Amino acid sequence: EPEVTQTPSHQVTQMGQEVILRCVPISNHLYFYWYRQILGQKVEFLVSFYNNEISEKSEIFDDQFSVERPDGSNFTLKIRSTKLEDSAMYFCASRGQGHYNEQFFGPGTRLTVL
Amino acid sequence: AQSVSQHNHHVILSEAASLELGCNYSYGGTVNLFWYVQYPGQHLQLLLKYFSGDPLVKGIKGFEAEFIKSKFSFNLRKPSVQWSDTAEYFCAVNGASNTGKLIFGQGTTLQVKP
């Protein structure tokens, strides 16, 4: 069964450093998402991406964040200058064409900012 | 703004007990509703979804949920839980956005004692 994959599973970084979280969505999917979950809190929407551009973003997704689909298979989330409060689990999801399709989630990347 | 509220944060049941997890959402328009499950160490998986039609929705592993529009609720039920149902359960809604983004509740941790 096709699945969304994410790398790395755990990333530790120093405050102020740039990180890139990588996702490989399901191959024929067209809609891509990033969510995050701070420990003990809700899963929060960050950004959605369709047709090579951001279709919606939340207030969390400020200028420090960017997304890219560089090669038609990977979908990346970059945090330019990490802050302590960026420590969270980051989930990638993808969805196929069609209103009734569900989002398939990856296993997540745990980001720890020291 | 849309929001989702799950009433129970931590539920402990014995095997064969019945389960009901509450979920309420706030949004007056047409909504799509989801329950996702996250087993220990695994990624979010879809249990069931409601888009339209019969408000009683059946999902995988014997779960079902009932959409009650007048109560803005989408409670998850299972008549007889098993130890393997131990997991975290998330209710989610997609309504106001046409990008498909999901708004999640805070999650309910279910612990089933053998």
Coordinates of C-alpha atoms in Angstrom, one line a residue:
Chain A
E1 CA 0.0 0.0 0.0
P2 CA 1.4 3.4 -0.9
E3 CA 2.4 5.6 2.0
V4 CA 3.8 9.0 2.8
T5 CA 7.4 8.9 4.1
Q6 CA 9.3 11.5 6.0
T7 CA 12.9 12.1 6.8
P8 CA 14.6 12.4 9.2
S9 CA 12.5 10.8 11.9
H10 CA 14.3 13.0 14.5
Q11 CA 16.2 16.2 14.0
V12 CA 18.1 18.0 16.7
T13 CA 19.3 21.5 16.0
Q14 CA 20.6 24.6 17.7
M15 CA 18.5 27.7 17.9
G16 CA 19.1 29.9 15.0
Q17 CA 20.0 27.1 12.6
E18 CA 18.1 26.3 9.4
V19 CA 16.4 22.9 9.1
I20 CA 14.8 21.2 6.2
L21 CA 12.2 18.5 6.8
R22 CA 11.6 16.2 3.9
C23 CA 8.5 14.3 2.8
V24 CA 7.7 12.0 -0.1
P25 CA 4.0 12.1 -0.7
I26 CA 2.0 9.4 -2.4
S27 CA 3.0 9.5 -6.1
N28 CA -0.3 10.4 -7.8
H29 CA -1.4 12.9 -5.1
L30 CA -1.8 16.5 -5.9
Y31 CA -2.5 18.3 -2.6
F32 CA 0.2 18.5 0.1
Y33 CA 0.1 19.7 3.6
W34 CA 2.3 20.3 6.6
Y35 CA 1.0 20.1 10.2
R36 CA 2.7 20.3 13.5
Q37 CA 2.0 19.1 17.0
I38 CA 3.8 20.6 20.0
L39 CA 4.0 18.1 22.8
G40 CA 0.7 17.9 24.7
Q41 CA -1.1 20.2 22.2
K42 CA -3.3 19.9 19.2
V43 CA -2.2 19.0 15.7
E44 CA -2.1 22.4 13.9
F45 CA -2.3 23.1 10.3
L46 CA 0.7 25.0 8.9
V47 CA 0.3 25.1 5.1
S48 CA -1.3 23.6 2.1
F49 CA 0.3 23.3 -1.4
Y50 CA -1.2 22.7 -4.8
N51 CA -0.1 23.2 -8.3
N52 CA 3.3 24.3 -7.2
E53 CA 2.2 27.1 -5.0
I54 CA 0.9 27.7 -1.5
S55 CA -2.9 27.5 -1.4
E56 CA -3.4 28.4 2.2
K57 CA -1.2 29.0 5.3
S58 CA -1.9 29.6 8.9
E59 CA -0.6 32.5 11.1
I60 CA 2.1 30.1 12.4
F61 CA 3.5 29.9 8.9
D62 CA 5.5 33.2 9.0
D63 CA 8.5 34.3 7.0
Q64 CA 10.7 31.9 8.7
F65 CA 8.9 29.0 7.0
S66 CA 8.9 28.0 3.4
V67 CA 7.8 25.0 1.4
E68 CA 9.0 23.6 -1.9
R69 CA 8.4 20.7 -4.2
P70 CA 11.8 20.8 -5.8
D71 CA 11.7 17.7 -8.0
G72 CA 8.2 16.5 -8.5
S73 CA 8.5 13.8 -5.7
N74 CA 9.8 15.5 -2.6
F75 CA 7.9 18.1 -0.6
T76 CA 10.1 20.0 1.9
L77 CA 9.5 22.3 4.8
K78 CA 12.3 24.7 5.6
I79 CA 12.6 26.7 8.8
R80 CA 15.2 29.4 8.2
S81 CA 16.2 30.3 11.8
T82 CA 14.8 27.9 14.3
K83 CA 13.4 29.0 17.7
L84 CA 12.9 27.0 20.8
E85 CA 9.2 27.1 20.3
D86 CA 9.6 25.4 16.9
S87 CA 10.2 22.1 18.8
A88 CA 7.4 19.9 17.7
M89 CA 6.4 16.9 15.7
Y90 CA 5.9 17.9 12.1
F91 CA 3.6 15.8 9.9
C92 CA 3.4 15.8 6.1
A93 CA 0.1 14.7 4.4
S94 CA -1.0 14.3 0.9
R95 CA -4.4 13.9 -0.8
G96 CA -5.5 12.8 -4.2
Q97 CA -7.7 14.6 -6.6
G98 CA -11.4 14.7 -5.7
H99 CA -13.4 16.2 -2.9
Y100 CA -14.0 13.0 -1.0
N101 CA -10.4 11.9 -0.7
E102 CA -8.8 11.6 2.6
Q103 CA -5.4 12.9 3.6
F104 CA -2.7 10.3 4.2
F105 CA -0.2 11.2 6.8
G106 CA 3.5 10.5 7.1
P107 CA 5.0 9.2 10.4
G108 CA 6.3 12.6 11.3
T109 CA 9.6 14.3 12.1
R110 CA 10.4 15.1 15.7
L111 CA 12.2 18.5 15.7
T112 CA 14.1 19.4 18.9
V113 CA 15.6 22.9 19.0
L114 CA 18.2 23.4 21.8
Chain B
A1 CA -13.1 30.5 12.9
Q2 CA -13.6 26.7 13.0
S3 CA -12.6 24.8 16.1
V4 CA -13.0 21.2 17.3
S5 CA -13.4 20.1 20.8
Q6 CA -12.9 16.6 22.2
H7 CA -14.3 16.3 25.7
N8 CA -12.3 13.4 27.0
H9 CA -8.6 13.7 27.2
H10 CA -7.8 10.4 28.7
V11 CA -10.1 7.4 28.8
I12 CA -9.3 4.1 30.5
L13 CA -11.5 1.1 29.7
S14 CA -11.4 -2.6 30.3
E15 CA -11.6 -5.0 27.3
A16 CA -15.1 -5.6 26.0
A17 CA -16.4 -2.3 27.4
S18 CA -18.2 0.1 25.1
L19 CA -16.6 3.3 23.9
E20 CA -17.9 6.7 23.1
L21 CA -15.6 9.6 22.5
G22 CA -17.2 13.0 22.1
C23 CA -16.4 15.5 19.4
N24 CA -18.0 18.9 18.8
Y25 CA -17.1 21.4 16.2
S26 CA -18.0 25.0 15.6
Y27 CA -18.8 26.0 12.1
G28 CA -22.2 26.7 10.7
G29 CA -21.7 25.7 7.1
T30 CA -21.3 22.4 5.3
V31 CA -18.6 20.3 7.0
N32 CA -16.6 17.1 6.3
L33 CA -15.8 15.2 9.4
F34 CA -13.0 12.7 10.2
W35 CA -11.7 10.5 13.0
Y36 CA -8.1 9.6 12.8
V37 CA -6.2 7.2 15.1
Q38 CA -2.6 7.1 16.0
Y39 CA -1.4 3.8 17.4
P40 CA 1.8 3.9 19.5
G41 CA 4.8 4.6 17.3
Q42 CA 2.7 4.8 14.1
H43 CA 1.4 7.6 12.0
L44 CA -2.1 9.0 11.8
Q45 CA -4.6 6.7 10.0
L46 CA -8.1 7.4 9.0
L47 CA -10.8 5.5 10.9
L48 CA -13.8 7.0 9.2
K49 CA -15.1 10.0 7.5
Y50 CA -18.4 11.8 6.8
F51 CA -19.1 13.9 3.8
S52 CA -22.8 13.6 3.2
G53 CA -25.7 11.1 3.3
D54 CA -26.3 8.7 6.1
P55 CA -25.2 10.4 9.3
L56 CA -24.2 7.0 10.8
V57 CA -20.8 6.2 9.4
K58 CA -19.1 2.9 9.7
G59 CA -15.3 2.8 9.7
I60 CA -12.5 0.3 10.0
K61 CA -12.0 -2.1 13.0
G62 CA -15.6 -1.9 14.1
F63 CA -15.7 1.8 14.8
E64 CA -18.7 4.0 13.9
A65 CA -19.6 7.6 14.3
E66 CA -22.8 9.6 14.2
F67 CA -23.1 13.1 12.7
I68 CA -25.8 15.1 14.6
K69 CA -26.0 18.4 12.8
S70 CA -28.2 20.1 15.4
K71 CA -25.7 19.3 18.1
F72 CA -22.6 20.0 15.9
S73 CA -21.3 16.6 17.1
F74 CA -19.6 13.7 15.6
N75 CA -19.1 11.2 18.3
L76 CA -17.0 8.0 17.9
R77 CA -18.3 4.7 19.2
K78 CA -17.3 1.1 19.4
P79 CA -19.5 -1.5 21.1
S80 CA -16.7 -3.6 22.5
V81 CA -13.1 -2.4 22.7
Q82 CA -10.0 -4.5 22.5
W83 CA -6.5 -4.1 24.0
S84 CA -5.3 -3.3 20.5
D85 CA -7.5 -0.2 20.4
T86 CA -5.1 1.5 22.8
A87 CA -4.2 4.6 20.8
E88 CA -4.7 8.3 20.5
Y89 CA -7.9 9.4 18.7
F90 CA -8.3 12.7 16.8
C91 CA -11.5 14.3 15.5
A92 CA -11.0 16.7 12.6
V93 CA -13.1 18.9 10.5
N94 CA -12.8 20.5 7.1
G95 CA -15.4 23.1 6.4
A96 CA -14.6 26.7 5.6
S97 CA -11.5 26.0 3.6
N98 CA -11.6 24.7 0.0
T99 CA -7.9 23.6 0.3
G100 CA -8.9 20.6 2.3
K101 CA -7.0 21.7 5.4
L102 CA -8.0 19.8 8.6
I103 CA -8.7 21.4 12.0
F104 CA -8.0 18.9 14.7
G105 CA -9.3 18.4 18.2
Q106 CA -6.8 18.0 21.0
G107 CA -7.0 14.2 20.9
T108 CA -8.2 11.6 23.3
T109 CA -5.8 9.0 24.7
L110 CA -7.6 5.6 25.0
Q111 CA -6.0 3.0 27.2
V112 CA -7.6 -0.4 27.2
K113 CA -6.7 -2.8 30.0
P114 CA -6.6 -6.5 29.1

